[in-house]
XYZ file of C-alpha atoms in Angstrom:
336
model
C 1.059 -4.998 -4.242
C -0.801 -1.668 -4.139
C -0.011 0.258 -1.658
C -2.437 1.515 1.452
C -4.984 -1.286 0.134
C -3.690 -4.532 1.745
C -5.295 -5.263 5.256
C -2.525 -4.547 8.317
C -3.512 -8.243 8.742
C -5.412 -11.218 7.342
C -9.363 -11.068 8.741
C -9.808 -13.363 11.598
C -13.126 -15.809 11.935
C -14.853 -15.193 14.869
C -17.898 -16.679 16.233
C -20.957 -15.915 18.700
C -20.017 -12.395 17.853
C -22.983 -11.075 20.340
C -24.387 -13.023 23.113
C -28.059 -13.596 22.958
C -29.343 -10.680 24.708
C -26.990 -8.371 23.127
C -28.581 -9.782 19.813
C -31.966 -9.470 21.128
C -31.529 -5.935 21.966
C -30.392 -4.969 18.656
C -32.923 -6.740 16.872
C -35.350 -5.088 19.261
C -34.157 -1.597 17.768
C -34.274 -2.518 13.862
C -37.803 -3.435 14.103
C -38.977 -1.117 16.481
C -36.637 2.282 15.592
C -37.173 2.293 12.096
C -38.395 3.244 9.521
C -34.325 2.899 8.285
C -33.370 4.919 4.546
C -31.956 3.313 1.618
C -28.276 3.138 2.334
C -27.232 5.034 -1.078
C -29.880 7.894 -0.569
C -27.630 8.512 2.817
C -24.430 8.952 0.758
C -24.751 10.375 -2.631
C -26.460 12.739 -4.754
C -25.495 11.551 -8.175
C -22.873 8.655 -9.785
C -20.070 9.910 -9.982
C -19.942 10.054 -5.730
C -21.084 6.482 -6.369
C -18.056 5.668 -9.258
C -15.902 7.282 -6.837
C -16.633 4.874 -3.780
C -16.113 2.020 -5.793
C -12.917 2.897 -7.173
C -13.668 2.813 -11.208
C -13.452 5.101 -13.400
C -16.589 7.040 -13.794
C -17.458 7.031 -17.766
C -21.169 8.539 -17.338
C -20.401 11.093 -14.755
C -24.028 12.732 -14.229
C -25.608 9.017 -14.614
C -28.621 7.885 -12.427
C -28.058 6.562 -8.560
C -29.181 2.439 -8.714
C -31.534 2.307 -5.758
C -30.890 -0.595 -4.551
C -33.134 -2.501 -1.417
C -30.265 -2.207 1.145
C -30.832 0.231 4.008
C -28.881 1.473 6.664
C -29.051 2.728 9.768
C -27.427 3.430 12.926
C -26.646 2.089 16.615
C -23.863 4.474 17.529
C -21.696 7.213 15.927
C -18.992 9.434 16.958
C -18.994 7.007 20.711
C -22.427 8.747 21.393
C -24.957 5.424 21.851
C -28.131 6.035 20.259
C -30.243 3.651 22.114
C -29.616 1.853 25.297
C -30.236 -1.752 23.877
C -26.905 -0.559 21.523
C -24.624 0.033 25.049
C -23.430 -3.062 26.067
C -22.232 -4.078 22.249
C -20.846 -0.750 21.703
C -18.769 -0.893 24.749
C -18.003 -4.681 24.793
C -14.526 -5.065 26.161
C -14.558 -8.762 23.714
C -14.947 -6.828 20.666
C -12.317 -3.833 21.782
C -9.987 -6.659 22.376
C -10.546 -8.274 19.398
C -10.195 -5.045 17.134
C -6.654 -4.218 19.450
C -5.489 -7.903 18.924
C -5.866 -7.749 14.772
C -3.045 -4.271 14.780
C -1.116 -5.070 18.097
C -2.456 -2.196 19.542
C -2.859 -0.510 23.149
C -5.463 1.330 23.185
C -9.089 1.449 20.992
C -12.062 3.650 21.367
C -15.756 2.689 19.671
C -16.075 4.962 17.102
C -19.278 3.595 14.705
C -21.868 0.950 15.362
C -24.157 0.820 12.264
C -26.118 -1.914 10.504
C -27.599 -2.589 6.840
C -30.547 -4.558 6.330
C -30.813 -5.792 2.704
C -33.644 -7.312 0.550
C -33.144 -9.779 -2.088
C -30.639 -8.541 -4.892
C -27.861 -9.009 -7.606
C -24.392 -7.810 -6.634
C -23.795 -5.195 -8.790
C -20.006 -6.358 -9.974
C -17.966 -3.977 -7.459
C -16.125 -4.002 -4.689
C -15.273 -1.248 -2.753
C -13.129 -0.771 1.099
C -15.028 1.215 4.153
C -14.719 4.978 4.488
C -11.086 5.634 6.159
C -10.352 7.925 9.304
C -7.703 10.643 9.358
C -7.358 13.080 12.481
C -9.971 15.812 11.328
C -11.323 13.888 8.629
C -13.666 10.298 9.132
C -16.559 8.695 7.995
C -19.111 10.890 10.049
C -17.510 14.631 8.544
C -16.488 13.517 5.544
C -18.426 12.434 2.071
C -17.709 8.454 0.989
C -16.645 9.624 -2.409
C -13.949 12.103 -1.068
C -12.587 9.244 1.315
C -11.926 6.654 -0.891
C -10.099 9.120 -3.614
C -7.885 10.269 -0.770
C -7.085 6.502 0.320
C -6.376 5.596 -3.319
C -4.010 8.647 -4.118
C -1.506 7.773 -1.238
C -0.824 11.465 -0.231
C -3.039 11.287 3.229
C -0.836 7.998 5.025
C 1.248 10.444 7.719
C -2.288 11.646 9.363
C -4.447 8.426 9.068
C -6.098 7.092 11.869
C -5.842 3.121 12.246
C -8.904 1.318 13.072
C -10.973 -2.231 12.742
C -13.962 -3.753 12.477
C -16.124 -6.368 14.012
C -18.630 -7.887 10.931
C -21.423 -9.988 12.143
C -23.826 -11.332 9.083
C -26.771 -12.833 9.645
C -28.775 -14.698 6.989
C -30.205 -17.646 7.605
C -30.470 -19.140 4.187
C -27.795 -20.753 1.765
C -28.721 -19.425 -1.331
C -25.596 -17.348 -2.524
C -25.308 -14.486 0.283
C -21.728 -15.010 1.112
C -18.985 -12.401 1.626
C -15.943 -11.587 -1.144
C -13.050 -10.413 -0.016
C -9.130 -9.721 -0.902
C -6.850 -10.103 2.053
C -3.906 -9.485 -0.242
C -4.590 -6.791 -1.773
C -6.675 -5.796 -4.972
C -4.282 -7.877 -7.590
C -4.203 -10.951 -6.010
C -6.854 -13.466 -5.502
C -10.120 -13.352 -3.844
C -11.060 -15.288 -0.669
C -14.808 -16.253 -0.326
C -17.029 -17.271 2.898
C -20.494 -18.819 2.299
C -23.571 -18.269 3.680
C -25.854 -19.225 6.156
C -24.441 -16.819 9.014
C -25.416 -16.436 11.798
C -23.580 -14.165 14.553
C -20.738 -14.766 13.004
C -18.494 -13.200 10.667
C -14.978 -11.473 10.617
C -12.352 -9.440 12.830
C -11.250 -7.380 9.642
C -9.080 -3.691 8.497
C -11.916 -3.117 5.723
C -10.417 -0.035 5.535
C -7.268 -1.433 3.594
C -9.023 -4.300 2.028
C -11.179 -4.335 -1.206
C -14.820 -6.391 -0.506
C -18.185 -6.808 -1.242
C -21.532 -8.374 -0.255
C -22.269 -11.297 -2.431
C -26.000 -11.551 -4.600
C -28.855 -12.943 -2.104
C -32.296 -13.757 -1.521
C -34.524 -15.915 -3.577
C -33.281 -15.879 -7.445
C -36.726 -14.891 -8.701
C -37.128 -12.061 -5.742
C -33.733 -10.352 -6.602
C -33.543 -6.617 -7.789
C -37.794 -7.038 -7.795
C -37.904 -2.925 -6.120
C -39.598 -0.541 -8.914
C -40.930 2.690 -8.116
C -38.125 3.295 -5.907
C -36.700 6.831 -4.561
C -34.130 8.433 -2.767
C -37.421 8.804 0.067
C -37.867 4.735 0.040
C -37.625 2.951 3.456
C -37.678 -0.440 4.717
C -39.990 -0.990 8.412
C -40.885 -4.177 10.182
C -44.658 -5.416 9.805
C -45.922 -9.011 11.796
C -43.884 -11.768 9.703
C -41.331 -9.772 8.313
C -40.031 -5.857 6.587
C -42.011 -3.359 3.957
C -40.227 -1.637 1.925
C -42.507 1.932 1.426
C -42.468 5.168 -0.276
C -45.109 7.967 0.650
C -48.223 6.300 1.359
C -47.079 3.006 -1.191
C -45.728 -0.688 -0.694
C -43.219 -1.664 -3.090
C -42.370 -4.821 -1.722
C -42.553 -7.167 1.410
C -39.779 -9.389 2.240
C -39.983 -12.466 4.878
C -37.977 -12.785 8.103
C -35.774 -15.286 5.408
C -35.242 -13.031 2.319
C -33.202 -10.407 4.057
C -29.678 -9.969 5.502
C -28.948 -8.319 7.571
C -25.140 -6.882 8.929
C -23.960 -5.385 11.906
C -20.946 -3.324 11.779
C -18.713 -2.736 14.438
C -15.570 0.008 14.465
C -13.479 1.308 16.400
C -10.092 3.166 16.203
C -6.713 2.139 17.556
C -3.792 3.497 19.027
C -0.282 2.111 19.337
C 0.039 4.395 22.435
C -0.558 7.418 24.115
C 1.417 10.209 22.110
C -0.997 8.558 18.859
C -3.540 8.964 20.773
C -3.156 12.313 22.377
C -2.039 13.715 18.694
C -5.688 12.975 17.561
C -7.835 13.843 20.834
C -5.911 17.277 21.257
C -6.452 17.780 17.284
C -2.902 19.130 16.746
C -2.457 17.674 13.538
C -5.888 17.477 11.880
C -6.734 17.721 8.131
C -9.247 20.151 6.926
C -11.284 19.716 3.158
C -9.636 22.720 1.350
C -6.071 21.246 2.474
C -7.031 18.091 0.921
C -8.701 19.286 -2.290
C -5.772 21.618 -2.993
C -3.382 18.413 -3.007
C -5.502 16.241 -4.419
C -5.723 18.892 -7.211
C -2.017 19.341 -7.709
C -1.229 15.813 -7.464
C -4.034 15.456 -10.724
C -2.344 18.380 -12.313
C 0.911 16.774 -12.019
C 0.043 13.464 -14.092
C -1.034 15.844 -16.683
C -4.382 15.502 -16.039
C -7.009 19.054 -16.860
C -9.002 19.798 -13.965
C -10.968 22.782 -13.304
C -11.335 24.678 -9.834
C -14.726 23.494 -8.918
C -17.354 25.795 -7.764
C -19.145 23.268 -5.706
C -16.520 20.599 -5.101
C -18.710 18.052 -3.110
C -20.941 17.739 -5.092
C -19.848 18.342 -8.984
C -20.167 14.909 -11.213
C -17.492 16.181 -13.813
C -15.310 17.550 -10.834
C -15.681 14.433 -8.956
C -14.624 12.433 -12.056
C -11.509 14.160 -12.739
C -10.603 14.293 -9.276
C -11.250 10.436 -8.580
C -10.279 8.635 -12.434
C -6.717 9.135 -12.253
C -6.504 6.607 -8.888
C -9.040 4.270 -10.708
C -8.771 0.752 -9.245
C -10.447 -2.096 -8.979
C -9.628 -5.895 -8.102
C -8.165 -7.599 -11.116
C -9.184 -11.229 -10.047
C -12.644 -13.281 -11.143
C -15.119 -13.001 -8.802
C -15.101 -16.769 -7.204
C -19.103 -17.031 -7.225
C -21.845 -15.207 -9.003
Protein backbone atom coordinates (compact mmCIF):
# COMPACT_ATOMS: atom_id res chain seq x y z
CA UNK A 1 0.00 0.00 0.00
CA UNK A 2 1.54 3.43 -0.65
CA UNK A 3 1.08 5.60 1.71
CA UNK A 4 -1.05 9.15 1.51
CA UNK A 5 -2.43 7.72 -1.97
CA UNK A 6 -5.33 5.42 -0.93
CA UNK A 7 -8.79 7.26 -0.75
CA UNK A 8 -9.95 7.83 3.23
CA UNK A 9 -12.80 5.77 1.67
CA UNK A 10 -14.07 3.86 -1.36
CA UNK A 11 -15.99 6.55 -3.94
CA UNK A 12 -19.65 6.38 -3.50
CA UNK A 13 -22.23 6.35 -6.74
CA UNK A 14 -24.45 8.99 -6.59
CA UNK A 15 -27.14 10.01 -8.85
CA UNK A 16 -29.25 13.21 -10.01
CA UNK A 17 -26.20 14.97 -8.74
CA UNK A 18 -27.96 18.55 -9.67
CA UNK A 19 -31.58 19.06 -9.99
CA UNK A 20 -32.72 20.37 -13.28
CA UNK A 21 -32.52 23.96 -12.76
CA UNK A 22 -29.34 23.79 -10.97
CA UNK A 23 -28.13 22.02 -14.27
CA UNK A 24 -29.75 24.52 -16.38
CA UNK A 25 -28.07 27.30 -14.71
CA UNK A 26 -24.73 25.95 -15.12
CA UNK A 27 -25.12 25.07 -18.56
CA UNK A 28 -26.46 28.58 -19.00
CA UNK A 29 -22.89 29.90 -17.84
CA UNK A 30 -20.58 27.49 -20.07
CA UNK A 31 -22.19 28.66 -23.14
CA UNK A 32 -22.81 32.04 -22.37
CA UNK A 33 -19.47 33.00 -19.98
CA UNK A 34 -16.99 31.68 -22.12
CA UNK A 35 -14.78 31.81 -24.16
CA UNK A 36 -13.08 28.99 -21.45
CA UNK A 37 -8.81 28.31 -21.95
CA UNK A 38 -7.27 25.09 -22.61
CA UNK A 39 -7.02 23.47 -19.23
CA UNK A 40 -3.04 22.81 -19.53
CA UNK A 41 -2.29 26.46 -20.77
CA UNK A 42 -3.88 27.36 -17.08
CA UNK A 43 -1.29 25.17 -15.30
CA UNK A 44 2.04 24.84 -16.85
CA UNK A 45 4.67 26.46 -18.71
CA UNK A 46 6.71 23.55 -19.87
CA UNK A 47 6.76 19.37 -19.21
CA UNK A 48 8.37 18.84 -16.64
CA UNK A 49 5.32 20.82 -14.43
CA UNK A 50 3.30 18.44 -16.60
CA UNK A 51 5.69 15.03 -15.69
CA UNK A 52 5.41 16.27 -12.30
CA UNK A 53 1.46 16.24 -12.03
CA UNK A 54 1.32 12.95 -13.31
CA UNK A 55 3.67 11.40 -11.09
CA UNK A 56 6.44 9.86 -13.70
CA UNK A 57 9.54 10.45 -14.00
CA UNK A 58 10.27 13.25 -16.32
CA UNK A 59 13.02 11.86 -18.98
CA UNK A 60 12.73 15.00 -21.49
CA UNK A 61 12.58 17.70 -18.94
CA UNK A 62 12.31 20.94 -21.29
CA UNK A 63 9.91 18.79 -23.75
CA UNK A 64 6.84 20.43 -25.49
CA UNK A 65 3.28 20.93 -23.47
CA UNK A 66 0.56 18.36 -25.54
CA UNK A 67 -2.30 20.77 -26.10
CA UNK A 68 -4.84 18.85 -25.72
CA UNK A 69 -8.91 19.97 -26.55
CA UNK A 70 -9.94 19.95 -22.83
CA UNK A 71 -10.69 23.34 -21.29
CA UNK A 72 -11.42 24.51 -18.05
CA UNK A 73 -13.00 26.94 -16.36
CA UNK A 74 -14.52 28.10 -13.29
CA UNK A 75 -17.91 28.41 -11.18
CA UNK A 76 -16.43 29.22 -7.80
CA UNK A 77 -13.01 29.46 -6.07
CA UNK A 78 -11.73 30.24 -2.75
CA UNK A 79 -16.04 30.15 -1.54
CA UNK A 80 -16.30 33.45 -3.63
CA UNK A 81 -19.33 32.44 -6.37
CA UNK A 82 -18.54 33.73 -9.64
CA UNK A 83 -21.92 33.85 -11.11
CA UNK A 84 -25.25 33.66 -9.50
CA UNK A 85 -26.58 30.64 -11.63
CA UNK A 86 -23.27 28.81 -9.69
CA UNK A 87 -24.97 29.74 -5.91
CA UNK A 88 -27.36 27.32 -5.21
CA UNK A 89 -24.86 24.23 -6.33
CA UNK A 90 -22.04 25.77 -4.58
CA UNK A 91 -23.90 26.03 -1.40
CA UNK A 92 -26.09 22.86 -1.71
CA UNK A 93 -26.50 21.49 1.76
CA UNK A 94 -26.98 17.65 -0.40
CA UNK A 95 -23.60 17.89 -1.71
CA UNK A 96 -21.93 19.32 1.79
CA UNK A 97 -23.56 16.35 3.31
CA UNK A 98 -22.48 14.07 0.98
CA UNK A 99 -18.70 15.26 0.99
CA UNK A 100 -19.05 15.18 5.29
CA UNK A 101 -20.66 11.64 5.07
CA UNK A 102 -17.57 10.04 2.77
CA UNK A 103 -14.72 11.24 6.02
CA UNK A 104 -17.22 11.21 9.04
CA UNK A 105 -16.84 14.66 9.36
CA UNK A 106 -18.58 17.75 11.21
CA UNK A 107 -18.10 20.41 9.52
CA UNK A 108 -17.28 21.29 5.45
CA UNK A 109 -16.92 24.55 3.71
CA UNK A 110 -17.15 24.89 -0.44
CA UNK A 111 -13.91 25.56 -1.38
CA UNK A 112 -13.75 25.03 -5.57
CA UNK A 113 -16.52 24.64 -8.09
CA UNK A 114 -14.85 24.26 -11.55
CA UNK A 115 -15.71 22.39 -14.74
CA UNK A 116 -13.76 20.95 -17.93
CA UNK A 117 -15.33 20.71 -21.15
CA UNK A 118 -13.46 18.27 -23.45
CA UNK A 119 -13.49 17.56 -27.25
CA UNK A 120 -12.93 14.28 -28.75
CA UNK A 121 -9.46 12.68 -27.70
CA UNK A 122 -7.05 9.73 -26.82
CA UNK A 123 -6.18 9.35 -23.14
CA UNK A 124 -2.81 10.02 -23.03
CA UNK A 125 -1.72 6.75 -20.73
CA UNK A 126 -1.62 8.66 -17.20
CA UNK A 127 -3.25 8.99 -14.32
CA UNK A 128 -2.77 11.50 -11.96
CA UNK A 129 -4.82 12.55 -8.17
CA UNK A 130 -6.33 16.35 -7.77
CA UNK A 131 -4.17 19.15 -6.38
CA UNK A 132 -4.12 18.61 -2.37
CA UNK A 133 -4.86 21.38 0.36
CA UNK A 134 -2.56 22.11 3.29
CA UNK A 135 -3.29 25.17 5.72
CA UNK A 136 -1.38 27.96 3.68
CA UNK A 137 -0.89 25.97 0.74
CA UNK A 138 -4.07 24.69 -1.89
CA UNK A 139 -4.92 24.41 -5.27
CA UNK A 140 -5.71 28.23 -5.84
CA UNK A 141 -1.88 29.53 -4.28
CA UNK A 142 -0.09 26.83 -5.17
CA UNK A 143 1.36 25.40 -8.75
CA UNK A 144 -0.13 21.60 -9.70
CA UNK A 145 3.38 20.39 -10.16
CA UNK A 146 4.58 21.51 -6.63
CA UNK A 147 1.37 19.81 -5.06
CA UNK A 148 1.56 16.56 -6.24
CA UNK A 149 5.57 16.24 -5.41
CA UNK A 150 4.70 17.30 -1.88
CA UNK A 151 1.75 14.62 -1.65
CA UNK A 152 4.07 11.93 -3.06
CA UNK A 153 7.14 12.67 -0.69
CA UNK A 154 5.06 12.10 2.58
CA UNK A 155 6.77 14.96 4.58
CA UNK A 156 3.54 17.50 4.37
CA UNK A 157 0.70 14.79 6.25
CA UNK A 158 0.72 16.81 9.92
CA UNK A 159 -0.62 20.19 8.08
CA UNK A 160 -2.93 18.73 5.31
CA UNK A 161 -6.25 19.83 4.95
CA UNK A 162 -8.93 16.94 4.33
CA UNK A 163 -11.41 17.49 1.72
CA UNK A 164 -13.87 15.72 -1.08
CA UNK A 165 -15.35 15.94 -4.09
CA UNK A 166 -18.65 15.77 -5.82
CA UNK A 167 -17.91 14.47 -9.80
CA UNK A 168 -20.80 14.84 -12.08
CA UNK A 169 -19.94 13.63 -15.92
CA UNK A 170 -22.01 14.23 -18.49
CA UNK A 171 -21.68 12.62 -21.93
CA UNK A 172 -24.32 11.42 -23.58
CA UNK A 173 -22.76 8.88 -25.85
CA UNK A 174 -21.31 5.27 -25.20
CA UNK A 175 -18.40 5.30 -27.14
CA UNK A 176 -15.46 4.75 -24.58
CA UNK A 177 -15.70 8.01 -22.25
CA UNK A 178 -15.77 6.24 -18.99
CA UNK A 179 -13.87 7.06 -15.78
CA UNK A 180 -10.55 4.90 -14.38
CA UNK A 181 -9.96 4.86 -11.11
CA UNK A 182 -7.91 3.04 -8.09
CA UNK A 183 -9.79 2.98 -4.85
CA UNK A 184 -6.98 0.94 -3.35
CA UNK A 185 -4.33 2.58 -3.98
CA UNK A 186 -1.84 2.88 -7.02
CA UNK A 187 -0.60 -1.03 -6.83
CA UNK A 188 -3.66 -2.63 -6.78
CA UNK A 189 -6.25 -2.96 -9.39
CA UNK A 190 -8.21 -0.51 -11.28
CA UNK A 191 -12.01 -0.03 -11.01
CA UNK A 192 -13.78 1.26 -14.22
CA UNK A 193 -17.36 3.06 -14.77
CA UNK A 194 -18.72 3.35 -18.35
CA UNK A 195 -20.16 5.90 -20.11
CA UNK A 196 -23.15 7.45 -21.05
CA UNK A 197 -23.45 9.84 -17.87
CA UNK A 198 -25.52 11.87 -17.23
CA UNK A 199 -25.71 13.91 -13.77
CA UNK A 200 -24.24 11.36 -12.31
CA UNK A 201 -20.98 10.35 -11.17
CA UNK A 202 -19.01 9.87 -7.82
CA UNK A 203 -18.75 11.10 -4.03
CA UNK A 204 -14.83 10.63 -4.13
CA UNK A 205 -11.16 11.77 -1.94
CA UNK A 206 -9.43 12.33 -5.51
CA UNK A 207 -7.01 13.79 -3.56
CA UNK A 208 -5.66 10.32 -2.23
CA UNK A 209 -6.70 8.34 -5.19
CA UNK A 210 -4.84 7.90 -8.58
CA UNK A 211 -7.53 8.49 -11.80
CA UNK A 212 -8.06 9.50 -15.08
CA UNK A 213 -10.59 10.44 -17.79
CA UNK A 214 -10.96 7.64 -20.21
CA UNK A 215 -10.41 8.30 -24.45
CA UNK A 216 -13.84 9.81 -25.98
CA UNK A 217 -15.62 11.17 -28.78
CA UNK A 218 -15.97 9.73 -32.19
CA UNK A 219 -12.76 7.38 -33.02
CA UNK A 220 -12.05 9.24 -36.26
CA UNK A 221 -12.60 12.88 -34.43
CA UNK A 222 -10.07 12.08 -31.58
CA UNK A 223 -6.82 14.22 -31.05
CA UNK A 224 -8.11 16.00 -34.71
CA UNK A 225 -6.84 19.86 -32.93
CA UNK A 226 -3.69 21.19 -35.10
CA UNK A 227 -2.60 24.60 -35.00
CA UNK A 228 -3.19 24.68 -31.43
CA UNK A 229 -1.65 27.21 -28.68
CA UNK A 230 -1.36 27.95 -25.25
CA UNK A 231 -4.05 31.14 -26.52
CA UNK A 232 -6.66 28.33 -27.95
CA UNK A 233 -10.25 28.45 -26.54
CA UNK A 234 -13.31 26.54 -26.84
CA UNK A 235 -16.97 28.95 -27.11
CA UNK A 236 -20.49 27.84 -27.81
CA UNK A 237 -21.90 28.61 -31.46
CA UNK A 238 -25.92 27.47 -32.47
CA UNK A 239 -25.57 23.47 -32.49
CA UNK A 240 -22.68 23.06 -30.52
CA UNK A 241 -18.64 24.53 -29.27
CA UNK A 242 -15.62 26.16 -31.57
CA UNK A 243 -12.60 25.63 -30.63
CA UNK A 244 -10.57 29.17 -31.87
CA UNK A 245 -7.28 30.77 -31.84
CA UNK A 246 -6.88 34.57 -32.88
CA UNK A 247 -9.20 35.19 -35.56
CA UNK A 248 -9.07 31.02 -36.69
CA UNK A 249 -11.40 27.85 -36.26
CA UNK A 250 -9.61 24.80 -35.58
CA UNK A 251 -12.38 22.66 -35.01
CA UNK A 252 -16.21 22.44 -34.24
CA UNK A 253 -17.53 19.81 -32.08
CA UNK A 254 -21.46 18.83 -31.75
CA UNK A 255 -23.57 19.08 -28.59
CA UNK A 256 -22.58 14.91 -28.70
CA UNK A 257 -18.75 14.91 -29.18
CA UNK A 258 -17.91 16.64 -25.96
CA UNK A 259 -17.86 15.89 -22.20
CA UNK A 260 -18.19 17.70 -20.17
CA UNK A 261 -17.38 17.51 -15.96
CA UNK A 262 -18.38 19.40 -13.14
CA UNK A 263 -16.27 19.38 -10.16
CA UNK A 264 -17.34 19.93 -6.85
CA UNK A 265 -14.89 20.43 -3.51
CA UNK A 266 -15.02 21.25 -0.49
CA UNK A 267 -12.89 20.87 2.72
CA UNK A 268 -13.71 19.06 5.94
CA UNK A 269 -13.25 19.30 9.44
CA UNK A 270 -13.48 16.69 12.17
CA UNK A 271 -14.29 19.63 14.53
CA UNK A 272 -13.81 22.94 15.62
CA UNK A 273 -10.10 23.12 17.01
CA UNK A 274 -9.30 21.60 12.99
CA UNK A 275 -11.09 24.02 11.90
CA UNK A 276 -10.11 27.05 13.86
CA UNK A 277 -6.23 25.86 13.35
CA UNK A 278 -6.73 26.59 9.56
CA UNK A 279 -9.16 29.78 9.59
CA UNK A 280 -6.87 31.58 12.28
CA UNK A 281 -3.73 30.40 10.02
CA UNK A 282 -1.63 29.41 13.07
CA UNK A 283 -0.03 26.65 11.51
CA UNK A 284 0.24 27.44 7.78
CA UNK A 285 2.98 26.32 5.31
CA UNK A 286 4.77 28.81 3.25
CA UNK A 287 6.81 27.77 -0.40
CA UNK A 288 10.43 28.36 0.86
CA UNK A 289 9.55 26.03 4.01
CA UNK A 290 8.51 23.45 1.65
CA UNK A 291 11.23 23.70 -1.00
CA UNK A 292 13.92 23.66 1.70
CA UNK A 293 12.53 20.10 2.87
CA UNK A 294 11.71 18.89 -0.14
CA UNK A 295 15.38 19.69 -1.01
CA UNK A 296 16.94 17.97 1.96
CA UNK A 297 14.76 15.08 1.83
CA UNK A 298 16.28 14.71 -2.19
CA UNK A 299 19.69 15.32 -0.80
CA UNK A 300 19.27 12.66 1.65
CA UNK A 301 18.55 9.69 -0.93
CA UNK A 302 21.69 10.80 -2.48
CA UNK A 303 20.18 12.49 -5.05
CA UNK A 304 22.36 16.05 -6.74
CA UNK A 305 20.18 18.90 -6.81
CA UNK A 306 21.06 22.38 -7.37
CA UNK A 307 19.56 25.55 -5.50
CA UNK A 308 17.31 26.76 -8.19
CA UNK A 309 17.24 30.28 -9.23
CA UNK A 310 13.70 30.23 -10.37
CA UNK A 311 12.23 27.24 -8.57
CA UNK A 312 8.63 27.34 -10.08
CA UNK A 313 9.37 27.30 -12.99
CA UNK A 314 12.91 25.43 -13.82
CA UNK A 315 12.36 22.03 -16.04
CA UNK A 316 15.74 20.47 -14.75
CA UNK A 317 14.91 21.77 -11.13
CA UNK A 318 11.48 20.49 -11.32
CA UNK A 319 12.81 17.08 -12.45
CA UNK A 320 15.15 16.51 -9.74
CA UNK A 321 12.87 17.75 -7.27
CA UNK A 322 9.80 15.52 -8.45
CA UNK A 323 11.79 11.95 -9.98
CA UNK A 324 12.84 10.65 -6.79
CA UNK A 325 8.82 10.21 -5.62
CA UNK A 326 8.10 8.89 -9.22
CA UNK A 327 4.89 6.82 -9.18
CA UNK A 328 2.52 5.66 -11.18
CA UNK A 329 -0.29 2.84 -11.04
CA UNK A 330 1.25 -0.52 -11.72
CA UNK A 331 -2.05 -2.22 -12.97
CA UNK A 332 -3.35 -2.54 -16.92
CA UNK A 333 -5.52 -0.05 -17.78
CA UNK A 334 -9.05 -2.12 -17.95
CA UNK A 335 -10.17 -0.35 -21.37
CA UNK A 336 -8.39 1.54 -24.06
Amino acid sequence: MVVGLVPSMPPVMMSDIFTDEQNENLFWILRNRGPWKLLVAQYFKNAAQLNATTGGKSADAGGALDLRPTFRGFFARNGVVYEEGAHDSFYSKKLLDSVKSLHGAEYAVPFLFQFNIAGPATADGSAHFDGRSWRGMDPMNTPPWLMSVMARSGLFERWEVQAGQVISYYYRSSIDGGFTYWPDGPDEAASHIAAPFWNNGLVTDNQHMFHRGESSGPLHRRNNLSGATMETVIEAESGGWAVRDADKTLDVYTEDEIRVLFHYDAHVFRGMDELRVYFDHKDDLKIDQVLEMLIADVRSRGVKIDDPSDPMNDPEFISALSNPYAIQPSTKWPVD
